[in-house]
Amino acid sequence: MFNWLEQMAKWLVFDVLQLPPEDHLAKAFDFFIYDSIKILLLLFTVVFLMGIINSYFPVDKVKNYLSRNKLYGAEFLMASLFGVVTPFCSCSSVPLFIGFVRGGIPLGVTFAFLVTSPLVNEVAIGLFVGLFGLKTTLIYVVSGIFLGTISGLILQKLKLEKYLTPWIKEVLANAQKEQDLFVAEKQMFKQRLPIIWNEAVKILKGVLPYVIIGIAIGGLMHGYIPSGFFEKYMAKDNLFAVPIATLLSVPMYSNASGILPVVQVLVDKGIPLGTAIAFMMGVVGLSLPEAMLLKKVMSMKLIGIFFGVVMLCIMVSGYLFNIIL
């Protein structure tokens, strides 16, 4: 989807600025340009489209439907399955998360998507089959979907809406005002577009500093942290290797396709597959840049709860993988 943007970033860094490809700063700068533009484009597009959808399907109606109709957890599974078909890293999933919250989707359901989206996608599945075989891939895909569904269910039960930031609450209030205006004045589509556009621009401006800082942190990590830095902490004979691998993965930042070759190297060096996969899940599902982006939407307490629940689920998955495989 963003191949053109990736090539443009490389052209700017390596051809125009003529920075050497092996230079750490060049890698960090290339990553920063590509990811920051990608996330801002995603955020604006998603918020604008959700604004159009919300103008015809009000937030209250979505909330009322989901509260009246007992789906017995199917909504969390559906959100996880939707995450599978969206090929985004953890930071790129945040714009969709904001769009879902703005659209009145329950917080736990949006969390189910946020967990699964970076973990399992068609690119990662294709690479996983080639590297580890069909059986391991199926177990990984099922566990990734299960991880997102269970995390969403747990987080929904905790009733964490009160820990959303005043900014996102204002966004929700503005969405409701827009819908009331559209209904009261019976506005045509072309009359609604300027209002929806201005709100999308306003949201983009509000998130911009967090995107820049978050991706800058991610770029430095991407450029300067070597892939073999943590290998000595994940030895086969270490009973606590899975939680250590999960904790150490948080400072890293990559997508599934970028970290899978590293996982293969770890496995080839004798690190148990479950430990290596727990490390991969932490890298793609949780990261400091993601936390920086989420800080605009969530309080630090909510971010801590979200990271804690997902890390716990990842650790359980890692131990189960080591037992099964």
XYZ file of C-alpha atoms in Angstrom:
325
model
C 0.000 0.000 0.000
C 2.772 2.459 0.904
C 5.489 1.144 -1.416
C 5.639 4.487 -3.228
C 6.199 6.314 0.057
C 8.953 3.915 1.128
C 10.754 4.435 -2.199
C 10.339 8.215 -1.897
C 11.872 8.200 1.597
C 14.842 6.132 0.385
C 15.298 8.408 -2.638
C 15.320 11.499 -0.401
C 17.743 10.064 2.183
C 20.125 8.058 0.010
C 19.988 9.865 -3.377
C 19.182 13.503 -2.604
C 20.972 13.793 0.765
C 23.494 11.097 -0.283
C 23.710 9.547 3.172
C 25.463 6.144 3.206
C 22.960 3.229 3.457
C 24.977 1.511 6.204
C 25.006 4.624 8.415
C 22.859 4.348 11.577
C 21.634 7.934 11.326
C 20.642 7.408 7.671
C 18.599 4.329 8.597
C 16.910 6.232 11.429
C 16.155 9.224 9.168
C 14.763 6.979 6.404
C 12.520 5.228 8.933
C 11.357 8.549 10.415
C 10.346 10.083 7.065
C 8.514 6.971 5.899
C 6.668 6.144 9.115
C 5.684 9.676 10.152
C 4.170 10.532 6.743
C 2.459 7.132 6.563
C 0.857 7.490 10.005
C -0.298 11.069 9.366
C -1.850 10.032 6.033
C -3.548 7.087 7.702
C -4.823 9.195 10.582
C -6.335 11.881 8.349
C -7.892 9.335 5.953
C -9.397 7.192 8.726
C -10.748 10.141 10.747
C -12.209 11.750 7.605
C -13.895 8.497 6.494
C -15.170 7.818 10.019
C -16.550 11.359 10.060
C -18.543 10.619 6.893
C -19.784 7.302 8.305
C -20.670 8.867 11.652
C -22.674 11.623 9.941
C -25.110 8.960 8.752
C -24.693 6.387 11.542
C -24.515 8.409 14.775
C -22.252 7.407 17.647
C -25.193 6.867 19.996
C -26.847 4.413 17.605
C -23.649 2.334 17.364
C -23.270 2.289 21.156
C -26.935 1.456 21.703
C -26.857 -1.374 19.174
C -23.779 -2.954 20.756
C -25.213 -2.578 24.276
C -28.672 -3.954 23.383
C -27.529 -6.876 21.247
C -25.661 -9.593 23.094
C -23.006 -10.840 20.695
C -21.389 -13.100 23.356
C -17.876 -11.855 22.608
C -18.199 -12.149 18.811
C -17.537 -8.416 18.460
C -14.064 -8.897 19.978
C -13.348 -11.798 17.627
C -14.546 -9.758 14.629
C -12.281 -6.865 15.642
C -9.330 -9.279 15.898
C -10.126 -10.790 12.496
C -10.292 -7.283 11.036
C -6.854 -6.711 12.539
C -5.558 -9.706 10.566
C -6.465 -8.104 7.224
C -4.944 -4.695 8.062
C -1.182 -4.873 7.394
C -0.079 -2.241 9.909
C 2.596 -2.010 12.588
C 1.641 -1.021 16.141
C 2.011 2.728 15.512
C 0.120 2.601 12.209
C -2.796 0.881 13.988
C -3.261 3.870 16.319
C -5.038 6.059 13.685
C -7.642 3.304 13.172
C -7.938 2.986 16.947
C -8.715 6.719 17.205
C -11.243 6.384 14.385
C -12.974 3.476 16.131
C -13.179 5.358 19.437
C -14.565 8.404 17.619
C -17.132 6.156 15.948
C -18.516 4.947 19.280
C -17.025 1.436 19.133
C -16.554 0.092 22.714
C -13.043 0.513 24.066
C -12.446 -3.224 24.584
C -13.370 -3.959 20.962
C -10.943 -1.309 19.711
C -8.242 -2.819 21.932
C -8.860 -6.244 20.355
C -8.088 -4.696 16.969
C -5.088 -2.748 18.287
C -3.501 -5.937 19.659
C -4.077 -8.194 16.643
C -3.400 -5.776 13.776
C 0.410 -5.561 14.118
C 0.805 -9.220 15.163
C -0.960 -11.097 12.377
C -1.316 -9.994 8.757
C -1.060 -11.554 5.318
C 2.590 -10.506 4.857
C 3.632 -11.993 8.201
C 1.652 -15.177 7.496
C 3.374 -15.647 4.124
C 6.829 -15.194 5.659
C 5.952 -17.406 8.621
C 4.965 -20.294 6.330
C 8.251 -20.014 4.456
C 10.388 -19.814 7.601
C 8.669 -22.183 10.033
C 6.146 -24.292 8.107
C 2.366 -24.531 7.949
C 1.733 -26.123 11.372
C 3.666 -23.446 13.287
C 2.025 -20.724 11.183
C -1.489 -21.976 11.976
C -0.705 -22.104 15.693
C 0.755 -18.600 15.521
C -2.232 -17.131 13.635
C -4.778 -18.727 15.975
C -2.828 -17.608 19.037
C -2.525 -14.046 17.671
C -6.281 -13.796 17.081
C -6.973 -15.406 20.453
C -4.544 -12.982 22.120
C -6.360 -9.961 20.670
C -9.815 -11.331 21.528
C -8.926 -12.206 25.135
C -7.077 -8.920 25.694
C -10.104 -6.999 24.401
C -12.471 -8.948 26.642
C -10.322 -8.389 29.730
C -9.865 -4.679 29.039
C -13.586 -4.220 28.376
C -14.456 -5.834 31.737
C -12.174 -3.345 33.504
C -14.362 -0.409 32.294
C -11.473 1.868 31.437
C -13.318 4.640 29.584
C -12.705 7.051 32.472
C -8.970 6.879 31.734
C -9.319 8.314 28.228
C -7.771 11.767 27.909
C -9.845 14.990 27.865
C -8.708 15.458 24.247
C -10.356 12.269 22.955
C -13.456 12.992 25.074
C -13.661 16.391 23.356
C -13.313 14.645 19.980
C -16.264 12.398 20.886
C -18.326 15.377 22.052
C -17.583 17.231 18.793
C -18.608 14.156 16.800
C -21.940 14.118 18.608
C -22.451 17.858 17.985
C -21.712 17.354 14.281
C -24.299 14.578 14.055
C -26.939 16.649 15.890
C -26.295 19.519 13.487
C -26.535 17.279 10.415
C -29.835 15.806 11.619
C -31.368 19.097 12.800
C -30.588 20.997 9.612
C -31.034 17.978 7.297
C -27.789 18.850 5.565
C -26.855 17.381 2.206
C -23.607 15.431 1.794
C -21.752 18.346 0.156
C -22.750 20.574 3.094
C -21.383 18.073 5.594
C -17.989 17.633 3.933
C -16.400 20.981 5.025
C -17.383 20.336 8.666
C -16.010 16.776 8.545
C -12.835 18.005 6.811
C -12.199 20.740 9.404
C -12.664 18.269 12.274
C -10.217 15.817 10.652
C -7.641 18.612 10.266
C -8.171 19.640 13.905
C -7.580 16.058 15.104
C -4.479 15.778 12.896
C -3.015 18.959 14.408
C -3.715 17.674 17.920
C -1.878 14.395 17.325
C 0.990 15.788 15.195
C 3.523 16.455 18.012
C 2.973 12.956 19.431
C 3.466 11.368 16.005
C 6.708 13.285 15.413
C 8.171 12.489 18.848
C 6.982 8.868 18.821
C 8.334 8.080 15.359
C 11.594 9.918 16.113
C 12.083 7.556 19.078
C 11.180 4.600 16.835
C 13.625 5.769 14.163
C 16.515 5.985 16.635
C 15.708 2.500 17.928
C 15.406 1.147 14.398
C 18.727 2.653 13.369
C 20.859 2.121 16.452
C 19.695 -1.005 18.363
C 21.379 -4.077 16.809
C 19.153 -7.107 16.228
C 21.427 -9.416 18.258
C 21.567 -7.132 21.284
C 19.182 -9.169 23.450
C 20.094 -12.722 22.423
C 22.143 -13.501 25.550
C 19.067 -12.912 27.748
C 16.922 -15.531 25.978
C 18.972 -18.666 26.534
C 17.235 -22.041 26.450
C 18.081 -22.944 30.050
C 16.653 -19.713 31.499
C 13.250 -20.388 33.095
C 12.428 -16.674 32.926
C 13.501 -16.308 29.289
C 9.916 -15.718 28.050
C 9.072 -12.803 30.396
C 12.572 -11.365 29.934
C 12.220 -11.587 26.134
C 8.803 -9.896 26.343
C 10.059 -7.085 28.586
C 13.173 -6.493 26.491
C 11.142 -6.353 23.282
C 9.315 -3.155 24.277
C 12.289 -0.832 23.491
C 12.442 -2.346 19.986
C 10.189 -1.192 17.155
C 9.450 -3.000 13.898
C 6.633 -4.650 11.952
C 6.145 -8.409 11.737
C 7.831 -8.785 8.347
C 10.847 -6.818 9.576
C 11.376 -8.838 12.763
C 10.658 -12.344 11.406
C 14.159 -12.819 9.921
C 15.528 -11.913 13.368
C 13.268 -14.570 14.928
C 14.664 -17.142 12.503
C 18.221 -16.217 13.526
C 17.296 -16.536 17.220
C 15.781 -19.996 16.629
C 18.821 -21.090 14.589
C 21.014 -20.105 17.552
C 19.087 -22.462 19.845
C 16.592 -20.085 21.440
C 13.217 -21.868 21.924
C 10.612 -20.935 19.315
C 8.074 -19.835 21.956
C 10.603 -17.449 23.511
C 11.534 -16.053 20.102
C 7.868 -15.586 19.147
C 7.123 -13.895 22.491
C 9.974 -11.506 21.654
C 8.504 -10.907 18.193
C 4.991 -10.320 19.567
C 6.358 -7.754 22.010
C 8.342 -5.963 19.299
C 5.416 -5.636 16.871
C 2.543 -5.402 19.382
C 4.052 -3.113 22.016
C 6.613 -0.342 21.650
C 7.654 2.945 23.224
C 6.726 4.887 20.050
C 3.229 3.346 20.211
C 2.953 4.400 23.867
C 3.963 7.920 22.854
C 1.212 8.044 20.223
C -1.380 6.588 22.586
C -0.514 9.205 25.210
C -2.668 11.690 23.300
C -5.655 9.346 23.653
C -5.051 7.531 26.946
C -3.822 8.454 30.397
C -0.546 6.887 31.530
C -2.526 4.580 33.817
C -4.571 3.252 30.889
C -1.455 2.775 28.761
C 0.126 0.870 31.657
C -2.943 -1.362 32.051
C -3.097 -2.003 28.283
C 0.604 -2.876 28.054
C 0.390 -5.020 31.203
C -2.554 -7.115 29.978
C -1.025 -7.644 26.531
C 2.394 -8.511 27.975
C 0.789 -11.085 30.281
C -1.045 -12.680 27.334
C 2.174 -12.701 25.272
C 4.077 -14.427 28.085
C 1.388 -17.114 28.398
C 1.516 -17.614 24.613
C 5.309 -17.902 24.710
C 5.257 -20.631 27.357
C 2.480 -22.498 25.509
C 4.476 -22.328 22.279
C 7.508 -23.784 24.032
C 5.380 -26.659 25.361
C 3.510 -27.375 22.092
C 6.474 -26.928 19.765
